[in-house]
Amino acid sequence: MKIESVAVHVLRHPLPTPFAFSQGWVTHRSATLVEITTDTGVTGWGEAFAQGLEAPQIAAAAIEHSLTPMLLDADPMDTEVIWHAMVNRTRDFGRTGSVVAAISAVDIALWDIAGKTLGQPVYRLLGGAFRKRVRPYATGFYRLRGPGEAERLAEEALAHFESGFRIMKVKLGFGVDDDVAVMRAVARALQGKGCTLMVDTNHAYGRAQALRLGRALEEFDLRWYEEPVAPDDVAGYREMREKLAMPIAGGENAHLASGFLPFLTAGALDVAQPDIGSCGGFTAARHIAALAQAHGVAVNPHVWGSAVAQAASLHLLAALPVAHHSLAAEEPILEYDRSDHPFRNALVDQPLRMDNGWVAIPERPGLGIEVDREVVARYRIG
Ligand code: CA
């Protein structure tokens, strides 16, 4: 089997109501999709993570100009071999960011092809499912104005609860006092409802403020405190972990096993959060998972993409062992993006769906999705 063509689709659409996280205003939702076709007629789809402020054209250019020439005529079943070739080829200008997101998209598409060719869901090729369904957590709580929205965010928490979510991650990073006011309002709204909360500041603070916030949040029994400090500040992560009671999470801005290694060797993380669309795809996620497992660190994938990345993330979630086995082990949970996205669900025939508080792992071959080319064409800008 040979790769015959590689097509990149850049999708982008303005949001009717822009929203903010601590790093800026998100005015558009984007996706960089890759469609790889083989001489046997099998097509695989992948997606590069497009962070809210990331131009999707960067990963697209890396796929088109750096990766495609080496993919044509290669055997798509050689996922590990091709992955190393891509990483080697881009080492001097990649290793992180959109270039690794580009590699991730290609790698996901190759695993989709492998699954479709063998008639197996990707999770089975990864070694089988530890779980056939996952608990989703609501990611939302973005700002529509900025600070001072505690009451509206408390109402949002209730809306997530009414929709069936029992685990929620609150976006913080708009000033420590405002953050604390938000958490008090959210916790008050959810009081007695049996919900679990996490927080995510998207590295809004330096160490002193991050610590001050963490100490103020100890009463909320958080499942984790995500990206407390800058993604490069390994010592800062370690300090948070040593001085705060709650588990420390991070990794959506780390790439490849080599990007996670400093955090793991420093004992700087409780929860590693590779994103399938940016860490280097399934192949890198397996490397990272093995490395984390050896360091006694849990892996809980991050995902904020469209339906292609979400499907890929579900297969990864299915195939992840728990870090600390017990009869009551803490299972990984699915990041369920509740923020506005004009084309996320319309892209595929079976988008993410929560049923009675669970999301099922796709069972069809490959990623288990059929991409709607009309929707791709409608939102395609390049
Ligand atoms: Ca995050």
Coordinates of C-alpha atoms and ligand atoms in Angstrom, one line a residue:
M1 CA 0.0 0.0 0.0
K2 CA 1.3 3.5 -0.8
I3 CA 0.3 7.0 0.0
E4 CA -1.0 8.6 -3.2
S5 CA -2.0 12.1 -2.1
V6 CA -2.0 14.4 0.9
A7 CA -4.7 17.2 1.0
V8 CA -4.7 19.9 3.6
H9 CA -7.9 21.7 4.5
V10 CA -7.8 24.9 6.5
L11 CA -11.2 25.6 8.1
R12 CA -12.0 28.9 9.8
H13 CA -15.1 30.7 10.8
P14 CA -15.8 33.8 12.9
L15 CA -17.6 33.4 16.2
P16 CA -20.8 35.5 16.5
T17 CA -19.8 36.2 20.1
P18 CA -16.0 36.2 20.7
F19 CA -14.8 34.9 24.1
A20 CA -11.7 35.3 26.2
F21 CA -9.4 33.0 28.0
S22 CA -6.5 34.5 30.0
Q23 CA -4.2 34.8 26.9
G24 CA -6.6 36.7 24.6
W25 CA -9.8 36.9 22.7
V26 CA -10.9 34.0 20.6
T27 CA -12.7 35.6 17.5
H28 CA -12.6 32.5 15.2
R29 CA -12.7 28.8 15.5
S30 CA -10.2 27.0 13.2
A31 CA -9.1 23.5 12.2
T32 CA -6.2 22.2 10.1
L33 CA -7.4 18.9 8.7
V34 CA -5.3 16.5 6.6
E35 CA -6.8 13.9 4.3
I36 CA -4.4 11.2 3.2
T37 CA -5.4 8.9 0.3
T38 CA -3.8 5.6 -0.6
D39 CA -3.5 3.6 -3.8
T40 CA -6.0 1.1 -2.2
G41 CA -8.7 3.7 -2.1
V42 CA -8.5 4.1 1.7
T43 CA -8.7 7.7 3.1
G44 CA -7.4 8.7 6.5
W45 CA -8.2 12.0 8.3
G46 CA -6.2 13.8 10.9
E47 CA -6.3 17.2 12.6
A48 CA -3.7 19.6 13.9
F49 CA -4.6 21.3 17.2
A50 CA -5.4 25.0 16.5
Q51 CA -5.1 26.8 19.8
G52 CA -7.5 29.7 20.1
L53 CA -4.9 32.3 19.1
E54 CA -3.0 30.0 16.6
A55 CA -3.2 30.6 12.9
P56 CA -4.2 27.3 11.3
Q57 CA -2.2 28.1 8.2
I58 CA 1.1 27.5 10.1
A59 CA 0.5 23.7 10.5
A60 CA -1.0 23.6 7.0
A61 CA 2.2 25.0 5.5
A62 CA 4.4 22.6 7.5
I63 CA 2.3 19.7 6.1
E64 CA 2.3 21.0 2.6
H65 CA 5.9 22.0 2.2
S66 CA 7.8 19.9 4.7
L67 CA 5.9 16.7 5.3
T68 CA 4.0 15.9 2.1
P69 CA 7.1 15.3 -0.1
M70 CA 8.3 12.6 2.2
L71 CA 4.9 11.0 2.6
L72 CA 4.1 10.3 -1.0
D73 CA 4.8 6.7 -2.0
A74 CA 5.5 5.7 1.6
D75 CA 3.6 2.8 3.1
P76 CA 1.0 4.3 5.5
M77 CA 1.1 1.2 7.8
D78 CA 4.7 2.2 8.8
T79 CA 3.4 4.6 11.4
E80 CA 6.4 4.6 13.7
V81 CA 8.9 4.7 10.8
I82 CA 7.1 7.7 9.2
W83 CA 6.8 9.4 12.5
H84 CA 10.5 9.3 13.1
A85 CA 11.2 10.5 9.6
M86 CA 8.9 13.5 10.1
V87 CA 10.5 14.4 13.4
N88 CA 14.0 13.9 12.1
R89 CA 13.2 16.0 9.0
T90 CA 11.8 18.9 11.1
R91 CA 14.2 18.8 14.1
D92 CA 16.1 22.0 13.3
F93 CA 13.0 24.1 13.0
G94 CA 10.3 22.0 14.8
R95 CA 10.2 20.0 18.0
T96 CA 7.3 22.1 19.3
G97 CA 4.3 24.2 18.4
S98 CA 2.6 24.2 15.0
V99 CA 5.2 22.0 13.3
V100 CA 4.6 19.2 15.8
A101 CA 0.8 19.8 15.4
A102 CA 1.4 19.2 11.7
I103 CA 3.2 15.9 12.4
S104 CA 0.3 15.0 14.8
A105 CA -2.3 15.5 12.1
V106 CA -0.4 13.3 9.6
D107 CA 0.1 10.6 12.3
I108 CA -3.6 10.6 13.2
A109 CA -4.5 10.1 9.6
L110 CA -2.0 7.2 9.2
W111 CA -3.5 5.4 12.2
D112 CA -7.0 6.1 10.7
I113 CA -5.8 4.4 7.5
A114 CA -4.3 1.5 9.4
G115 CA -7.5 0.9 11.3
K116 CA -9.6 1.1 8.2
T117 CA -7.2 -1.2 6.3
L118 CA -7.3 -3.8 9.1
G119 CA -11.0 -3.3 9.8
Q120 CA -10.3 -2.4 13.4
P121 CA -10.9 0.7 15.6
V122 CA -7.7 2.6 16.3
Y123 CA -7.9 1.8 20.1
R124 CA -7.4 -1.9 19.2
L125 CA -4.3 -1.2 17.3
L126 CA -3.0 0.7 20.3
G127 CA -3.3 -2.5 22.4
G128 CA -7.0 -2.6 23.3
A129 CA -9.5 -0.7 25.4
F130 CA -9.1 -0.3 29.1
R131 CA -12.5 1.3 29.0
K132 CA -15.3 1.5 26.4
R133 CA -16.8 4.7 27.7
V134 CA -15.4 7.8 29.5
R135 CA -16.8 10.4 31.8
P136 CA -16.7 13.9 30.1
Y137 CA -15.9 17.1 31.9
A138 CA -17.3 20.4 30.8
T139 CA -14.7 22.9 29.6
G140 CA -16.2 26.3 29.4
F141 CA -16.4 29.3 31.7
Y142 CA -14.8 31.6 29.1
R143 CA -15.3 35.4 29.6
L144 CA -17.6 37.5 27.5
R145 CA -16.3 40.8 29.0
G146 CA -13.4 40.0 31.3
P147 CA -13.2 40.2 35.1
G148 CA -16.4 40.6 37.1
E149 CA -18.5 37.8 35.6
A150 CA -18.7 35.5 38.7
E151 CA -22.5 35.5 38.7
R152 CA -22.9 34.7 35.0
L153 CA -20.3 31.9 35.4
A154 CA -22.2 30.4 38.3
E155 CA -25.2 30.3 36.0
E156 CA -23.1 28.6 33.4
A157 CA -22.1 26.0 35.9
L158 CA -25.7 25.2 36.6
A159 CA -26.4 24.9 32.9
H160 CA -23.6 22.3 32.6
F161 CA -25.1 20.5 35.6
E162 CA -28.5 20.5 34.0
S163 CA -26.9 19.1 30.8
G164 CA -25.6 16.2 32.8
F165 CA -22.0 17.2 33.6
R166 CA -20.8 16.4 37.1
I167 CA -17.1 17.4 36.4
M168 CA -16.3 20.9 35.3
K169 CA -13.1 22.9 34.6
V170 CA -13.3 26.6 35.3
K171 CA -11.2 29.0 33.3
L172 CA -9.3 31.4 35.6
G173 CA -6.4 33.8 35.2
F174 CA -8.3 37.2 35.2
G175 CA -6.7 38.4 38.5
V176 CA -6.4 36.3 41.6
D177 CA -9.2 38.1 43.5
D178 CA -11.6 37.8 40.5
D179 CA -10.6 34.1 40.2
V180 CA -11.5 33.5 43.8
A181 CA -14.8 35.3 43.5
V182 CA -15.6 33.2 40.4
M183 CA -14.8 29.9 42.2
R184 CA -16.9 30.9 45.3
A185 CA -19.8 31.7 43.1
V186 CA -19.5 28.5 41.0
A187 CA -19.1 26.4 44.1
R188 CA -22.1 28.0 45.8
A189 CA -24.2 27.4 42.7
L190 CA -23.2 23.7 42.7
Q191 CA -23.3 23.2 46.5
G192 CA -24.7 19.8 47.5
K193 CA -24.9 18.6 43.8
G194 CA -21.9 16.2 44.0
C195 CA -19.8 18.0 41.4
T196 CA -16.0 17.9 41.0
L197 CA -14.1 21.0 39.9
M198 CA -10.8 21.7 38.2
V199 CA -9.3 25.1 37.4
D200 CA -7.2 26.3 34.4
T201 CA -5.4 29.6 34.3
N202 CA -3.6 29.0 31.0
H203 CA -0.4 30.1 32.6
A204 CA -1.7 33.6 33.5
Y205 CA 0.6 34.1 36.5
G206 CA 4.1 34.0 37.7
R207 CA 5.0 31.8 40.7
A208 CA 4.0 34.1 43.5
Q209 CA 0.5 34.8 42.2
A210 CA 0.0 31.2 41.0
L211 CA 0.8 30.1 44.6
R212 CA -1.5 32.7 46.1
L213 CA -4.3 31.5 43.9
G214 CA -3.6 27.8 44.6
R215 CA -3.7 28.4 48.4
A216 CA -7.0 30.3 48.1
L217 CA -8.5 27.4 46.2
E218 CA -7.5 24.6 48.6
E219 CA -11.0 24.6 50.1
F220 CA -12.6 23.5 46.8
D221 CA -11.0 20.0 46.7
L222 CA -10.0 20.4 43.1
R223 CA -9.2 17.4 40.9
W224 CA -6.4 19.4 39.4
Y225 CA -4.9 22.9 38.9
E226 CA -4.0 23.2 35.2
E227 CA -1.2 25.3 33.7
P228 CA -0.5 27.3 36.9
V229 CA 2.7 28.9 35.4
A230 CA 4.4 29.3 32.0
P231 CA 4.8 26.1 30.0
D232 CA 8.6 26.3 30.1
D233 CA 8.8 26.9 33.8
V234 CA 9.5 23.4 35.0
A235 CA 10.9 24.6 38.3
G236 CA 7.7 26.7 38.8
Y237 CA 5.6 23.6 38.2
R238 CA 7.6 21.7 40.7
E239 CA 7.3 24.5 43.3
M240 CA 3.5 24.4 42.8
R241 CA 3.5 20.7 43.3
E242 CA 5.6 20.9 46.5
K243 CA 3.7 23.8 48.1
L244 CA 0.1 23.1 47.1
A245 CA -2.2 20.4 48.3
M246 CA -4.0 19.8 44.9
P247 CA -2.7 17.8 41.9
I248 CA -0.8 19.9 39.3
A249 CA -1.7 19.4 35.6
G250 CA -0.1 20.6 32.4
G251 CA 1.2 19.5 29.1
E252 CA -1.1 20.9 26.4
N253 CA 1.8 23.1 25.3
A254 CA 4.4 20.3 25.6
H255 CA 5.4 18.3 22.5
L256 CA 6.9 14.9 21.9
A257 CA 8.2 12.7 24.7
S258 CA 11.3 15.0 24.9
G259 CA 9.0 17.9 25.8
F260 CA 7.5 16.0 28.8
L261 CA 10.7 14.5 30.0
P262 CA 11.9 17.5 32.0
F263 CA 8.6 17.7 33.8
L264 CA 8.7 14.0 34.6
T265 CA 12.3 13.8 35.8
A266 CA 11.8 17.0 37.9
G267 CA 8.7 15.5 39.6
A268 CA 6.8 18.6 38.4
L269 CA 3.5 17.1 37.4
D270 CA 0.7 15.0 38.8
V271 CA -1.3 14.9 35.6
A272 CA 0.3 15.0 32.1
Q273 CA -2.0 16.4 29.4
P274 CA -0.8 15.7 25.9
D275 CA -3.1 16.8 23.1
I276 CA -3.4 14.2 20.4
G277 CA -3.4 17.0 17.8
S278 CA -0.3 18.7 19.0
C279 CA 1.9 16.3 21.0
G280 CA 2.9 14.3 17.9
G281 CA -0.2 12.2 17.3
F282 CA -0.9 8.7 18.5
T283 CA 2.7 7.7 18.1
A284 CA 4.0 10.4 20.4
A285 CA 1.1 9.9 22.8
R286 CA 2.2 6.3 23.2
H287 CA 5.8 7.4 23.9
I288 CA 4.6 10.0 26.4
A289 CA 2.2 7.6 28.1
A290 CA 5.0 5.0 28.6
L291 CA 7.3 7.7 29.9
A292 CA 4.7 9.1 32.3
Q293 CA 3.7 5.6 33.5
A294 CA 7.4 4.9 34.3
H295 CA 7.5 8.1 36.4
G296 CA 4.2 7.3 38.2
V297 CA 2.4 10.2 36.6
A298 CA -1.2 10.0 35.3
V299 CA -2.0 10.9 31.7
N300 CA -5.2 12.7 31.0
P301 CA -5.4 14.0 27.4
H302 CA -6.2 17.6 26.5
V303 CA -8.5 18.2 23.5
W304 CA -10.0 21.3 22.1
G305 CA -10.3 20.5 18.4
S306 CA -13.0 19.6 16.0
A307 CA -14.8 16.3 15.7
V308 CA -11.7 14.6 14.1
A309 CA -9.4 15.4 17.0
Q310 CA -12.2 14.5 19.5
A311 CA -12.6 11.1 17.9
A312 CA -8.8 10.5 18.0
S313 CA -8.7 11.6 21.6
L314 CA -11.4 9.1 22.5
H315 CA -9.3 6.2 21.0
L316 CA -6.3 7.4 23.0
L317 CA -8.4 7.6 26.2
A318 CA -9.6 4.1 25.6
A319 CA -6.1 2.7 25.3
L320 CA -4.5 4.5 28.3
P321 CA -3.7 2.5 31.4
V322 CA -4.4 4.1 34.7
A323 CA -1.2 5.4 36.4
H324 CA -2.0 3.9 39.8
H325 CA -3.9 0.7 39.7
S326 CA -6.5 -0.1 42.4
L327 CA -10.0 -1.4 42.4
A328 CA -11.1 2.2 42.8
A329 CA -8.5 3.7 40.5
E330 CA -9.1 7.2 39.1
E331 CA -10.0 6.9 35.5
P332 CA -9.0 9.5 32.8
I333 CA -11.8 11.9 31.8
L334 CA -12.7 13.5 28.4
E335 CA -12.3 17.2 27.9
Y336 CA -15.7 18.1 26.5
D337 CA -15.5 21.6 25.0
R338 CA -18.7 23.4 25.7
S339 CA -17.6 26.7 24.1
D340 CA -19.0 27.9 20.8
H341 CA -17.8 26.2 17.6
P342 CA -19.5 26.8 14.3
F343 CA -18.5 23.5 12.6
R344 CA -17.1 21.1 15.2
N345 CA -20.0 18.7 15.2
A346 CA -21.3 19.1 11.7
L347 CA -18.0 17.8 10.3
V348 CA -18.6 14.1 10.9
D349 CA -21.5 11.7 10.8
Q350 CA -21.1 10.7 14.4
P351 CA -20.0 13.6 16.5
L352 CA -19.2 13.5 20.2
R353 CA -22.3 12.7 22.2
M354 CA -22.9 12.3 25.9
D355 CA -25.4 9.7 27.0
N356 CA -26.5 9.4 30.6
G357 CA -23.2 11.1 31.7
W358 CA -20.9 9.0 29.5
V359 CA -19.3 9.3 26.1
A360 CA -18.8 6.0 24.2
I361 CA -15.5 5.1 22.4
P362 CA -16.1 4.9 18.6
E363 CA -16.3 1.2 17.5
R364 CA -16.0 1.5 13.7
P365 CA -12.7 0.9 11.9
G366 CA -10.1 3.6 12.1
L367 CA -11.2 6.7 14.0
G368 CA -14.8 5.6 13.5
I369 CA -15.9 8.8 11.8
E370 CA -17.0 9.8 8.2
V371 CA -16.0 13.3 7.4
D372 CA -18.6 15.4 5.5
R373 CA -16.8 16.9 2.6
E374 CA -19.6 19.5 2.0
V375 CA -19.0 20.8 5.5
V376 CA -15.3 20.9 4.8
A377 CA -15.9 22.9 1.6
R378 CA -18.3 25.3 3.3
Y379 CA -15.8 26.4 6.0
R380 CA -12.6 25.9 4.0
I381 CA -10.5 29.0 3.6
G382 CA -7.4 27.4 2.1
Ligands
CA1 CA -6.0 24.2 29.3

